[in-house]
Structures are given as C-alpha cells and as structure tokens.
Coordinates of C-alpha atoms and ligand atoms in Angstrom, one line a residue:
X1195 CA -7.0 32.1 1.7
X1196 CA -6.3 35.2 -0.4
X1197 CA -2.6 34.5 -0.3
X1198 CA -3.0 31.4 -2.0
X1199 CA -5.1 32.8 -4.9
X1200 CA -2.1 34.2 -7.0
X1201 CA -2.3 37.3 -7.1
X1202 CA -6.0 38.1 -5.8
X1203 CA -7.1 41.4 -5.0
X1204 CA -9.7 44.4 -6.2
X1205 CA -9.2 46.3 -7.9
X1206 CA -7.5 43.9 -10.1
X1207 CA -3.8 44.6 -11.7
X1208 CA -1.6 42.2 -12.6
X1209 CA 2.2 41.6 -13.2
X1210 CA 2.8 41.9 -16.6
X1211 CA 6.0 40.1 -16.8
X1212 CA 4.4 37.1 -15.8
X1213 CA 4.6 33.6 -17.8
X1214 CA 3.9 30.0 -16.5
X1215 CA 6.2 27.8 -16.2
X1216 CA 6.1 26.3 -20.0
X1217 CA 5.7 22.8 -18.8
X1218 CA 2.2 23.4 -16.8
X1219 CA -0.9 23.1 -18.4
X1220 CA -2.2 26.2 -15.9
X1221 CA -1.5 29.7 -15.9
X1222 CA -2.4 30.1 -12.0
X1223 CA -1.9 26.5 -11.0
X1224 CA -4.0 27.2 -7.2
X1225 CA -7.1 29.3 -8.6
X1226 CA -7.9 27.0 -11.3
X1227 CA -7.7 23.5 -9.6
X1228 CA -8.4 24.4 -6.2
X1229 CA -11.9 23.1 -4.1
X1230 CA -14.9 25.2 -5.7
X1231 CA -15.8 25.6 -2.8
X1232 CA -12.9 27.3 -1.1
X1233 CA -12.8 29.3 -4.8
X1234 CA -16.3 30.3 -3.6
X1235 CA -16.0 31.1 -0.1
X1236 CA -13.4 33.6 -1.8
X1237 CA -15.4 35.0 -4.3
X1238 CA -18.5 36.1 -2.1
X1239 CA -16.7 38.7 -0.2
X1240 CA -14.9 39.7 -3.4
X1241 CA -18.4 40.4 -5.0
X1242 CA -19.5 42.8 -1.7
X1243 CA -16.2 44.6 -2.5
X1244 CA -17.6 45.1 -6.2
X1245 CA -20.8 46.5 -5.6
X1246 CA -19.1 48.5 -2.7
X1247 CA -16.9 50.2 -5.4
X1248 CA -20.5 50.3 -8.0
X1249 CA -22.3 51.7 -5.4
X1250 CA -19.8 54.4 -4.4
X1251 CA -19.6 55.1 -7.6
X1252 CA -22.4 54.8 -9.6
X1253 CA -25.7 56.7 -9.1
X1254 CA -27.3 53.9 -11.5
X1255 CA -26.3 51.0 -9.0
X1256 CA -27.5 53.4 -6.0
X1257 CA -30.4 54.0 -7.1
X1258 CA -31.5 50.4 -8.6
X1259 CA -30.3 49.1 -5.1
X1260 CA -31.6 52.1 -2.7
X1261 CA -35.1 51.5 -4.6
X1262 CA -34.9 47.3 -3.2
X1263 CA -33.1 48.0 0.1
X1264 CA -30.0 46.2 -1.2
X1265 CA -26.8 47.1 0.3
X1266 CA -23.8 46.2 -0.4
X1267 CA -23.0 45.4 3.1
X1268 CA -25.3 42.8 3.5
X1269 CA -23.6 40.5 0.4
X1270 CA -23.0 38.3 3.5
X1271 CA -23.9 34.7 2.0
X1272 CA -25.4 33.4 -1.6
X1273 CA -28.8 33.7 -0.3
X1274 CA -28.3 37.7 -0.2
X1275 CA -26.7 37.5 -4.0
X1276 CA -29.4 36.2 -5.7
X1277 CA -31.3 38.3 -4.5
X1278 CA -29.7 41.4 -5.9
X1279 CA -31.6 42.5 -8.6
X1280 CA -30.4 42.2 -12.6
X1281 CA -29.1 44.3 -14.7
X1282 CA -31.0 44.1 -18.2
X1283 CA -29.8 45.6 -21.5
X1284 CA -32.7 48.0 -21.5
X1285 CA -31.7 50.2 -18.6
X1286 CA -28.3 50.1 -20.0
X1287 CA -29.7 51.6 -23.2
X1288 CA -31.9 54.0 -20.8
X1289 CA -29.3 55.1 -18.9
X1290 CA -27.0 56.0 -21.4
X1291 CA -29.9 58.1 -23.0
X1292 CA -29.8 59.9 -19.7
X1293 CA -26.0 60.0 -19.2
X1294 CA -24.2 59.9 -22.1
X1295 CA -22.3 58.6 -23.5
X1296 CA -20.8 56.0 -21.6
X1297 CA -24.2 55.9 -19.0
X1298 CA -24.3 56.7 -14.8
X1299 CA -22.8 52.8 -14.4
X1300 CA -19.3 54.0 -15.9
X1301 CA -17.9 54.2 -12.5
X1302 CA -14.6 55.6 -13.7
X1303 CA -13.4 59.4 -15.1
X1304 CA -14.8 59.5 -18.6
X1305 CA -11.2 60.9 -19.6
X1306 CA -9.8 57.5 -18.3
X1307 CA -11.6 55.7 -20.9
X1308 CA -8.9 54.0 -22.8
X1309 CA -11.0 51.6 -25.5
X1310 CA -14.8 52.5 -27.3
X1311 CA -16.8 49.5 -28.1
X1312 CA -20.2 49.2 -28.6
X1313 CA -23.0 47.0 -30.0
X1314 CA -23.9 47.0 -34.2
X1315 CA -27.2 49.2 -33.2
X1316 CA -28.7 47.3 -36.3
X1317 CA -31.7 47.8 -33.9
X1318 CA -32.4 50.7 -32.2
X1319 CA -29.7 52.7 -30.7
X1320 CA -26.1 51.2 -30.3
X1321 CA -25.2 50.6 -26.7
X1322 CA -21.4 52.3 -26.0
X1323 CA -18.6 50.3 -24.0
X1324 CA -16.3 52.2 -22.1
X1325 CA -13.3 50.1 -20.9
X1326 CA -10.4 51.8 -18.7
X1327 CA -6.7 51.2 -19.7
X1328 CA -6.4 49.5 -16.2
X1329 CA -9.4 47.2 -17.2
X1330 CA -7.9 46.6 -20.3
X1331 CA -4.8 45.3 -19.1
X1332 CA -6.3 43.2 -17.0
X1333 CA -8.6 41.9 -19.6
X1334 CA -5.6 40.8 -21.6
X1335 CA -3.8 39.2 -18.7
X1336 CA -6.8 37.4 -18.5
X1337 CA -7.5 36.2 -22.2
X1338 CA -3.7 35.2 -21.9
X1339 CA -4.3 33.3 -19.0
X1340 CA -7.5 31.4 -20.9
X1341 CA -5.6 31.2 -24.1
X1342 CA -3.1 29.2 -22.5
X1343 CA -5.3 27.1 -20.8
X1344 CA -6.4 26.2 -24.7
X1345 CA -3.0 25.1 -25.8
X1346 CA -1.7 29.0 -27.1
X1347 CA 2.3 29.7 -26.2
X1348 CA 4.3 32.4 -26.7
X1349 CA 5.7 32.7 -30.3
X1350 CA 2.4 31.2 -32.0
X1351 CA 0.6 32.9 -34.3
X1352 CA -2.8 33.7 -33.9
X1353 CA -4.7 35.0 -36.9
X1354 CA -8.1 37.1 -35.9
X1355 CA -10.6 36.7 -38.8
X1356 CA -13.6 38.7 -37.0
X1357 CA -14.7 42.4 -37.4
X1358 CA -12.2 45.3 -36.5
X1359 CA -14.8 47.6 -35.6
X1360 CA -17.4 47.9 -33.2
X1361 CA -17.2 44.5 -32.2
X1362 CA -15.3 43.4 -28.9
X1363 CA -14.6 39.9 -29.9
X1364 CA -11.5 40.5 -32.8
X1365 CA -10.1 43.1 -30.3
X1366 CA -10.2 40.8 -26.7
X1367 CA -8.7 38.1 -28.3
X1368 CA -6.0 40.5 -30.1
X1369 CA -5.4 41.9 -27.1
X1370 CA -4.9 38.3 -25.0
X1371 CA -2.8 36.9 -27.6
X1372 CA -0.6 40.2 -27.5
X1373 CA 0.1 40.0 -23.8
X1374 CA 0.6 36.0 -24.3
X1375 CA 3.7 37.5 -26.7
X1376 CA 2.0 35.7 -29.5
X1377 CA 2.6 36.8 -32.9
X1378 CA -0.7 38.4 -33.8
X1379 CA -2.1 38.3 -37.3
X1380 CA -5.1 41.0 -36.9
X1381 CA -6.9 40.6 -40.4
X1382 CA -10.1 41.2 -39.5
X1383 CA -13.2 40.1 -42.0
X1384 CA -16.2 41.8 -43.6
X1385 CA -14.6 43.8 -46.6
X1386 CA -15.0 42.8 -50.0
X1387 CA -13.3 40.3 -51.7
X1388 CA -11.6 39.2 -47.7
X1389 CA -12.0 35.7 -47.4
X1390 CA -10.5 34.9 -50.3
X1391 CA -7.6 36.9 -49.0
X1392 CA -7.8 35.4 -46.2
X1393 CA -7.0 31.9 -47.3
X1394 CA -4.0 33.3 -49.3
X1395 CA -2.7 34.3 -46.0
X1396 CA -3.4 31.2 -43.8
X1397 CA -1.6 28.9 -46.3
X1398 CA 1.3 30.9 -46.7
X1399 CA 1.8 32.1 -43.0
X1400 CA 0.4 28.6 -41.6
X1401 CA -1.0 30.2 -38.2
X1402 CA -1.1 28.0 -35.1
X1403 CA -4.3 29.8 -33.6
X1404 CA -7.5 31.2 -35.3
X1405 CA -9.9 33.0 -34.1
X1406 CA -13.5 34.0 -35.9
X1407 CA -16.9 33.1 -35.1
X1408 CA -18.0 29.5 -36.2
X1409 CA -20.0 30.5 -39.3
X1410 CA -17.2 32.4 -40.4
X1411 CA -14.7 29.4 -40.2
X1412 CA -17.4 27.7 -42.4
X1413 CA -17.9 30.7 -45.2
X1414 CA -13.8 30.3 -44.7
X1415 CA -13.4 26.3 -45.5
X1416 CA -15.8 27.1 -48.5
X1417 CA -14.1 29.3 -49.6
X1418 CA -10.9 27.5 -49.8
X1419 CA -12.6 24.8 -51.3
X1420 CA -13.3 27.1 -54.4
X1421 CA -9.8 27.8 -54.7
X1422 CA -9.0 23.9 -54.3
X1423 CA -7.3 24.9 -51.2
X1424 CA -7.6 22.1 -48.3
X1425 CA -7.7 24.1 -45.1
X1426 CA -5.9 21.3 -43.5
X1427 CA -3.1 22.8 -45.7
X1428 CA -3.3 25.7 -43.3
X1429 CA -1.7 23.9 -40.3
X1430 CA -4.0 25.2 -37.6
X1431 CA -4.0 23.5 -33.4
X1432 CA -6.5 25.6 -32.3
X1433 CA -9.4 27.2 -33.4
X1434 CA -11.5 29.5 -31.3
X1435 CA -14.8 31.0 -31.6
X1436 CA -16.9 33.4 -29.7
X1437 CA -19.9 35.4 -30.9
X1438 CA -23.0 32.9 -31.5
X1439 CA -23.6 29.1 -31.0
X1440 CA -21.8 26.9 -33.4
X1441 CA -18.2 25.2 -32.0
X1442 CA -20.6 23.4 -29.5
X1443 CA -23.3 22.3 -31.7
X1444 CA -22.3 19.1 -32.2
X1445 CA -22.3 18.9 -36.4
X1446 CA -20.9 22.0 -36.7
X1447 CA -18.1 21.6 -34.7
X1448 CA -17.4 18.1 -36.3
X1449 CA -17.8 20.0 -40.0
X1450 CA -15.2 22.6 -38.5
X1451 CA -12.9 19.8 -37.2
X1452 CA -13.4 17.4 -40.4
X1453 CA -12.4 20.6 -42.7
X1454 CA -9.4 22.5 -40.7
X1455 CA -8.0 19.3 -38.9
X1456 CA -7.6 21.9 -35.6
X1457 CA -9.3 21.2 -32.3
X1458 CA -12.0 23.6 -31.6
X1459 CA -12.7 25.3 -28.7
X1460 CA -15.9 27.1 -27.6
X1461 CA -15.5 30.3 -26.0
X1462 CA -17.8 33.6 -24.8
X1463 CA -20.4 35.4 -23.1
X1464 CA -20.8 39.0 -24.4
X1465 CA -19.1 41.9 -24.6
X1466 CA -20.3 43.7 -21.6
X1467 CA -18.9 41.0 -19.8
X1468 CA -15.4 41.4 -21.3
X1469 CA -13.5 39.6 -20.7
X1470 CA -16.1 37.5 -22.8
X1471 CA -13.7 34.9 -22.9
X1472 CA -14.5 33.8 -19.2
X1473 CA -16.7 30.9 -20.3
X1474 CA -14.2 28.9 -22.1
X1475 CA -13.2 25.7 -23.2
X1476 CA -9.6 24.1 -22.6
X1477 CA -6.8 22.2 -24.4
X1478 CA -7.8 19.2 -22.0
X1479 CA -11.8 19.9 -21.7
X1480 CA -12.3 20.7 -25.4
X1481 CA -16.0 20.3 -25.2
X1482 CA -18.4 22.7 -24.1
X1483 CA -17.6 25.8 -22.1
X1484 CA -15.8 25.5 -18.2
X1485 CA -16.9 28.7 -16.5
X1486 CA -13.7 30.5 -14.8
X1487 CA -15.3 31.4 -11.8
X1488 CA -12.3 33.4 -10.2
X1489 CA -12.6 36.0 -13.2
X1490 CA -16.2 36.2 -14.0
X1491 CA -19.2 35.0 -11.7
X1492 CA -21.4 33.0 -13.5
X1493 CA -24.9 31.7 -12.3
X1494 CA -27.4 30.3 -14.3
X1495 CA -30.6 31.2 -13.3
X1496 CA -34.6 30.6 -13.7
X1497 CA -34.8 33.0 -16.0
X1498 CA -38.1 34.3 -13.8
X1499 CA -37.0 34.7 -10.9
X1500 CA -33.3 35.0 -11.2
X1501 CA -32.4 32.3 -8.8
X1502 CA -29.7 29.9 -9.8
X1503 CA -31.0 26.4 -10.4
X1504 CA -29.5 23.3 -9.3
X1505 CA -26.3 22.3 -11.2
X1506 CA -27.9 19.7 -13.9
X1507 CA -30.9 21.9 -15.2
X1508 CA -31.3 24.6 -17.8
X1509 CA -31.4 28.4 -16.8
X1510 CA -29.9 31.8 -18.4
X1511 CA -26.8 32.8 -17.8
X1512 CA -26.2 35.6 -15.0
X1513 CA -22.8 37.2 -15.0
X1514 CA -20.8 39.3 -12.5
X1515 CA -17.7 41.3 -13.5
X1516 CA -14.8 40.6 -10.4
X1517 CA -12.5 42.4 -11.9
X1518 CA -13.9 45.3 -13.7
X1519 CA -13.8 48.9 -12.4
X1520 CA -15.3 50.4 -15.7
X1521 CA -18.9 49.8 -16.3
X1522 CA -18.9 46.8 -13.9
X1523 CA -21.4 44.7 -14.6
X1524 CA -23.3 43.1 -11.3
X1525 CA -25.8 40.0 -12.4
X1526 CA -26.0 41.0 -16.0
X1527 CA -28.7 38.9 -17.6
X1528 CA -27.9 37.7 -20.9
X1529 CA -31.5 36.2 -21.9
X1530 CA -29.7 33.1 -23.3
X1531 CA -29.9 29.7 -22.5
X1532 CA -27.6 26.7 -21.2
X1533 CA -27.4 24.2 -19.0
X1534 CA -24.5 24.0 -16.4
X1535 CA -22.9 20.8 -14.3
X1536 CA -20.3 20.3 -12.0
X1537 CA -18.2 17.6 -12.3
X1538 CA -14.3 16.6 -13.0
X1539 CA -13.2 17.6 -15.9
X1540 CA -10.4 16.1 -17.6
X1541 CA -8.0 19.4 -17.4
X1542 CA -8.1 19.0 -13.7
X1543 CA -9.8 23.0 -13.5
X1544 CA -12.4 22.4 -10.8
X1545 CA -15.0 25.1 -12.7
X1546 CA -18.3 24.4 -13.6
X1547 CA -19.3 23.8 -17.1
X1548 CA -21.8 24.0 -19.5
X1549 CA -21.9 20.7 -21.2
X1550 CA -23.8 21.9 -24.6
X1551 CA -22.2 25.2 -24.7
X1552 CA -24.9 28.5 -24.8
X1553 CA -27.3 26.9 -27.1
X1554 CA -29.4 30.0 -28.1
X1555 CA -31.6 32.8 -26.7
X1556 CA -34.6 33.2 -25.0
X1557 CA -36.1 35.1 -27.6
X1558 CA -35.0 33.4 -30.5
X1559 CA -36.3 30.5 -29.3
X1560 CA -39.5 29.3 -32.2
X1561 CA -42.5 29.1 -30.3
X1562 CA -44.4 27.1 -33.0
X1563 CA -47.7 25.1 -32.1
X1564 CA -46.8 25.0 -28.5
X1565 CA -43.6 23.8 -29.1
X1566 CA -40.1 25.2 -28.7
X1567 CA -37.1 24.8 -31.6
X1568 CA -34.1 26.0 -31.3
X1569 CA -32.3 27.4 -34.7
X1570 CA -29.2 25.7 -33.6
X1571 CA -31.1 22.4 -33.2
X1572 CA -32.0 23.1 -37.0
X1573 CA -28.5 23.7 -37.6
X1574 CA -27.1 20.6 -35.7
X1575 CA -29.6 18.6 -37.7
X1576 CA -28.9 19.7 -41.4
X1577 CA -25.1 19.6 -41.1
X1578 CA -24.8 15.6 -40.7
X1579 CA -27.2 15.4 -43.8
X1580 CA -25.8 13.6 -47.0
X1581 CA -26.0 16.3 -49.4
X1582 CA -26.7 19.3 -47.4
X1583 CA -25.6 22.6 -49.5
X1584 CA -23.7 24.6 -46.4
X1585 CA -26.7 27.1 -45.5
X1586 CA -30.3 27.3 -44.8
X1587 CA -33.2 29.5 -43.6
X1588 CA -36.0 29.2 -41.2
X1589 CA -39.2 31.0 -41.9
X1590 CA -42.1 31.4 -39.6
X1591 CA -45.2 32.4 -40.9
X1592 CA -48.8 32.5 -39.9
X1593 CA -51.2 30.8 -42.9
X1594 CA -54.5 31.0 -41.3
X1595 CA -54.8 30.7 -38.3
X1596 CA -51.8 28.3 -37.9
X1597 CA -48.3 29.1 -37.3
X1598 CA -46.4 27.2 -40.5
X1599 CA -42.6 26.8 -40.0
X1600 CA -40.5 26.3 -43.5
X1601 CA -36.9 25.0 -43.7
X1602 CA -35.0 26.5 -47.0
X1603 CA -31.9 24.4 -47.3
X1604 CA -29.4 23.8 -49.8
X1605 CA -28.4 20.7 -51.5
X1606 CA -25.7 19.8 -53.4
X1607 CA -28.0 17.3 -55.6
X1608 CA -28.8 17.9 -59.1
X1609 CA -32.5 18.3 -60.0
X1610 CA -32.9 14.6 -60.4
X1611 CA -32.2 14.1 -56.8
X1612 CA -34.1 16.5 -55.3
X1613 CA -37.5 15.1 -54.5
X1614 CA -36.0 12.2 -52.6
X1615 CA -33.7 14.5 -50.4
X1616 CA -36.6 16.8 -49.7
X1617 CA -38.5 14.0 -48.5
X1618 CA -36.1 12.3 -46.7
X1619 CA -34.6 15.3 -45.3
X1620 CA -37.7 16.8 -44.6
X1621 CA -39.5 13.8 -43.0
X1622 CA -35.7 13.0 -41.1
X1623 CA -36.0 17.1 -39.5
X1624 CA -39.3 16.7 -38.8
X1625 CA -39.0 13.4 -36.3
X1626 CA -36.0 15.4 -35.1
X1627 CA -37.9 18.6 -33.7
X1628 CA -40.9 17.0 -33.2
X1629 CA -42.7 19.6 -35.2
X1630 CA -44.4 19.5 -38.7
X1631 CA -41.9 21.6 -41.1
X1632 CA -42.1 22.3 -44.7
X1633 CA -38.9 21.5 -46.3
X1634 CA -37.6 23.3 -49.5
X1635 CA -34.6 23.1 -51.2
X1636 CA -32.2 25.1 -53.5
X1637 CA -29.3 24.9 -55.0
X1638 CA -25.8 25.5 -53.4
X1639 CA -24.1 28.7 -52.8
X1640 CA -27.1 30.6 -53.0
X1641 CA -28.5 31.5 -49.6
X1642 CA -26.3 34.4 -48.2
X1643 CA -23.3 33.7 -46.1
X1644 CA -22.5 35.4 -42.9
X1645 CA -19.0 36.9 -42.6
X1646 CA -20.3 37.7 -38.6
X1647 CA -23.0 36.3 -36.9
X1648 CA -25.7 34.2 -39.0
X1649 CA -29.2 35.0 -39.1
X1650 CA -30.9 32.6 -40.2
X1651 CA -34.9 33.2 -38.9
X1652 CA -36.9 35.1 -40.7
X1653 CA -40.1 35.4 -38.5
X1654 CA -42.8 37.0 -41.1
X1655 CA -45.7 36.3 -38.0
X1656 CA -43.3 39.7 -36.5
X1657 CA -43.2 41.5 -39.6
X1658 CA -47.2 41.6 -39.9
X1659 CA -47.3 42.8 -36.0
X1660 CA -45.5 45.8 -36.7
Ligands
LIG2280 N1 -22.9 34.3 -28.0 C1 -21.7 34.8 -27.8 N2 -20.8 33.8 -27.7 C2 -21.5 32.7 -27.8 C3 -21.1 31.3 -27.7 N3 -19.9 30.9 -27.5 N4 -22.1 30.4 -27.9 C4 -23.4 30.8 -28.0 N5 -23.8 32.0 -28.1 C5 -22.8 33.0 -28.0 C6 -17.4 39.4 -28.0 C7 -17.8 37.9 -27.8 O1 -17.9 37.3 -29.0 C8 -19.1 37.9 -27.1 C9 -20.2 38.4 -28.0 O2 -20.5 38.0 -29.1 O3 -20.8 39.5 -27.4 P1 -22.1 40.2 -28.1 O4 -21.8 40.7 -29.4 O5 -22.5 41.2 -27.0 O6 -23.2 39.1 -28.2 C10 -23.5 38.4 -27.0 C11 -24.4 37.2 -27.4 O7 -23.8 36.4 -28.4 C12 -24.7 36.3 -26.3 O8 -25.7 36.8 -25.5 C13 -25.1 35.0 -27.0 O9 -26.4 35.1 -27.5 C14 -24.2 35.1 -28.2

C-alpha cells in the first residue's frame, strides 16, 4: 500500500525537484483521492512509528506514556489511539520551564534547530517552537502541495500581509510558496503607517495570492477605501487566511469576497501543528476546511473524554504530527471547536471536512444565563447588517446578580438614524442568539482595528475575579 502513497515514509523527506503535472488539479494524485479508508489503514501504523521515534526520544512522551501504561507497540487499531493520552499546552509550557528552552519533547539535537517560533506570550510566558531544517523542508513541500490544491502555480505572486516575527503563520506560508517557485512578496503587517503601504503595493504589483488573517484583509479593504482604492483593482484569485475564525464565517467571507473579488479559502490549525496549513480549503471545495489526513491526523473529539465523535457532531480538534521529527506533536488538543463530516467533496480529495470551519474556542465561548454565544456568531450577524460600521465589541459584565452582555457596534448612520438601527439591530441580534443583549452604537472608524488577531470580548465578570 505504501508504494502507492507517493512518496510515503517516516521520517518524512521529500524530492525537492518535484512539480505536478500542470494540468492536474492534485499534487499527489493517489494520497489525496484514494479510499479513506485504505488512507487510514496506512496511517495507523504510521502513527505507532511516530510515537516509537517520541518515545525513543523524548523523556516527556516516556514519562506521560510510562505513567498510563501506553506503549507504543500496542498502537495496533483506533481503539488503542484514542486512548493515548493528550498533550495540553500547559505541560508544554511546564516542560519547557523544566528543559529549556525548546522543552524534553524536542526530540532532535538542539544544535539542529534550524527555525525559532514561538507564541506572543501576551499571557504568561511565551511557549518556544523549535523546527529542524529537515522538518522545515518538509513543511514547505507540504504548504506547496496545499497551495496548489488552492489554485497557487509556479510564477504567481503571493503577497504575505501577516506578522514577521514570532508568528508561524507569515513564515509557513512564505516558506510553501517559496518551494512552489512562487514569486514571494513577504511584506509582513503591524508597523506604523503599513497598510496603507500595503495597498500601494497590491495595486501596482497586482499579486495573484494573498495571504493575512481575515480581519486583517478587512482593516486592508478599509483601508483602500480611504484612499478611493477598489481592492478589486488589486487583481487577487486567491486569498488565504489562517490564524482565527473569519473566511468561514459566512458574512465575513462574503464581505471579503464582495470587496477583493478573489475566492477565499480557509485554512489552519496552530502553530505547533505546523504545518498549520493541514486543515485546508481547495480551489474546487472552497468552503470550509478538508482535513489532509495523510499529513496531519486530525480527530475531533468529546472534548471530555478525548474520544472522537461520530462524523456529523461537534467535538475539539485533536491533532497528530506524521511527519514531524522536531517537537512532534502526538494528540495535541487545541480546546477549539468544529464540527466534522465525511462526504464527497467536489475536488474529488476523499478527506474529511469541517463544514463551518473552526468556529471558536472552548474558552471563549460566552456562557451568559445558561446559554452559549459564540463571538463569531456575533460577528456573522453584524456583518450582513445595513449600516454596520466594520467593528464591534462584546462586553460581559455582572450587574447584580445577573450576567449582562453588551454589543458596541459601529454604524455608519448619522445621529438621526441611530435610534432606529439600535433597535432594529439590537432586537434583530437578539432573536439571533437567543439571548437578551444590550446594543450600543458609535460612530465609524472608532473601535480599534486588529492588524493580527481580533479581540473583540472584553469579559469585566474576569477582571473583578482576579
Ligand atoms: N485559529 C487558527 N486558524 C484558524 C482558522 N482557520 N479558523 C478558526 N480559528 C483558527 C499559524 C496559523 O495561523 C495557525 C495559528 O494561528 O496558530 P496559533 O497562533 O498557535 O493559534 C492557534 C489558534 O488560532 C487555534 O487554536 C484557533 O483558535 C485559531
């Protein structure tokens, strides 16, 4: 079976000379139409070989898996999997106070490190990402291989309008569209005056590609606006967005369609799973995400017991690195949410997919007077409303003994008009959530704008606990 999975084999290197034939829609025709099944019966014995490498080489996975009686050896069906405990972000962060910097999971010589990430550490201390120049390479052969799935050929250009930093994002899809022998525009975001810049550039080079996260492209389209630039004008195909929910949400993604004229594709997981770009969209499945199975093993899971649920229902996502021999990461839970099915999908690839995307995290979710509300359910709602300003807030707060949530949105009405959108809005996002809301407006352009990741709760009923 192995022979007819092009070029299948741990740990993972690929030939770097390698193009599809420029008429097929697939980089490796077999692994991505093939019987998920078969795919699967590949991948279980592929994830033994894994945590056989972790285990030989990592006293964190020994230990986590000596302290269960999990061996690697007896990965022998899916039953045995799920069973193998996750990984949470916490003992990352532990064991890289223990080990630093890189933590007792890095698995490789610290002097083969060939990239440094890490997370923002806007809370509590920044976890570190070391990534091996073989894993690199391999990470870029497979963003390549995704990127063409999305419509990217050699000789487009790709401009990169996300941090240059910490962040892994800017620099995965850099490095995919590099080893695709794209033309790679890395102009990064987040300095002063950038944006602005940024539309100079994208009407004058007239990029095929762009990638950002989806408030960004937003902040972007403004932007141009201002300057009575129509980012049409830009001559974007694709646009591609990782980082936080948005290109899935369905009003976003229209308003990011409707403003750049470029099909928009979803893409992403997080950056210890990097390649990140392993839940992906595709040129002929541009909705949601299709979950390349063959690179990353994705299960979505109760998020209690860690079991995957039935294809059709909500979970969190669980990943597994295949590929990765640096800080492998063996059922990773990510504390988001989704909801996954299997069924054709109009590219032919015979992955599973999540229909809505990742449409937010566990702990971001608004518990408000026993109810749940998702931001990006706020979000979705505002964005198809006549008159909405571009940006909002959510505050929680505790009044009493009650749990109060207010929506600060802006409008683009004069003064006159105000009380009637605040009341029809207001009354409109309320039926929507199925929650009582306060509703507030202000005027346009003056809520903050994220050149990253939005944050858009502000939960004061926190702030008092602390
Ligand atoms: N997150 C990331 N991508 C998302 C998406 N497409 N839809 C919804 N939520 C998404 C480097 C890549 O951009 C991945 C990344 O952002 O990694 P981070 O910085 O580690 O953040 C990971 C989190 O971003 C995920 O757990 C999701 O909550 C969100």
């Amino acid at each position: 079976m192995s022979a007819q999975m092009e070029e299948w084999h741990f740990p993972a290197g690929y030939d770097q000379s390698y193009l599809p034939d420029p008429s097929s829609p697939y980089w490796f025709p077999h692994r991505e139409t093939m019987d998920p099944e078969e795919r699967n019966a590949a991948v279980l014995p592929r994830l033994r070989e894994v945590m056989e490498y972790a285990y030989a080489n990592s006293s964190f996975y020994k230990d986590k898996w000596d302290a269960v009686d999990c061996k690697p050896a007896d990965i022998t069906s899916w039953e045995a999997f799920e069973q193998v405990p996750v990984v949470t972000k916490a003992e990352m962060r532990q064991a890289q106070a223990d080990h630093p910097p890189f933590g007792d999971y890095l698995c490789i010589e610290p002097t083969d490190v060939h990239h440094i990430h890490g997370t923002s550490g806007t809370t509590g201390q920044p976890t570190a990402f070391g990534i091996g120049r073989r894993d690199w390479e391999v990470i870029a052969d497979n963003h390549a291989r995704i990127l063409w799935g999305m419509g990217v050929r050699p000789g487009d250009t790709v401009f990169v309008a996300a941090l240059f930093s910490l962040y892994l994002g800017s620099w995965g899809a850099m490095a995919g569209a590099e080893r695709l022998r794209c033309r790679v525009l890395p102009f990064g975001a987040g300095a002063q005056g950038m944006t602005s810049r940024a539309v100079n550039w994208l009407a004058r080079l007239k990029p095929t590609a762009f990638y950002a996260t989806p408030s960004y492209a937003l902040r972007l389209a403004e932007v141009a606006e201002q300057e009575k630039i129509d980012p049409r004008e830009f001559g974007l195909k694709v646009m591609f967005f990782s980082g936080e929910p948005g290109a899935s949400v369905p009003t976003v993604r229209k308003a990011i369609e409707d403003a750049f004229g470029a099909t928009v594709i979803d893409c992403g997981t997080m950056a210890e799973m990097t390649p990140f770009m392993s839940a992906s969209a595709t040129a002929g499945t541009p909705d949601g995400m299709l979950l390349w199975q063959d690179i990353v093993w994705h299960e979505v899971c109760d998020p209690d017991t860690f079991r995957t649920v039935p294809f059709g229902s909500e979970g969190t996502p669980v990943y597994t690195h295949l590929e990765r021999t640096s800080q492998p990461m063996i059922r990773l839970a990510s504390n988001d949410l989704t909801r996954w099915v299997l069924e054709d999908n109009p590219c032919g690839r015979t992955y599973p997919k999540l229909p809505d995307g990742v449409y937010g995290r566990i702990d971001d979710m608004i518990h408000i007077r026993g109810e749940n509300v998702y931001p990006t359910e706020v979000d979705n709602y505002l964005r198809g409303v006549e008159g909405y300003g571009g940006e909002h807030q959510i505050i929680v707060r505790r009044t009493g003994s009650m749990d109060e949530m207010i929506v600060r949105a802006e409008t683009t009405h004069p003064e006159g008009r105000r009380s009637e959108f605040e009341q029809r809005t207001g009354s409109g996002l309320q039926s929507f959530l199925g929650v009582r809301v306060t509703f507030e407006s202000v005027d346009a352009n003056t809520l903050e704008r994220a050149e990253h990741k939005s944050r858009r709760v502000v939960d004061e009923r926190e702030h008092t606990k602390r």
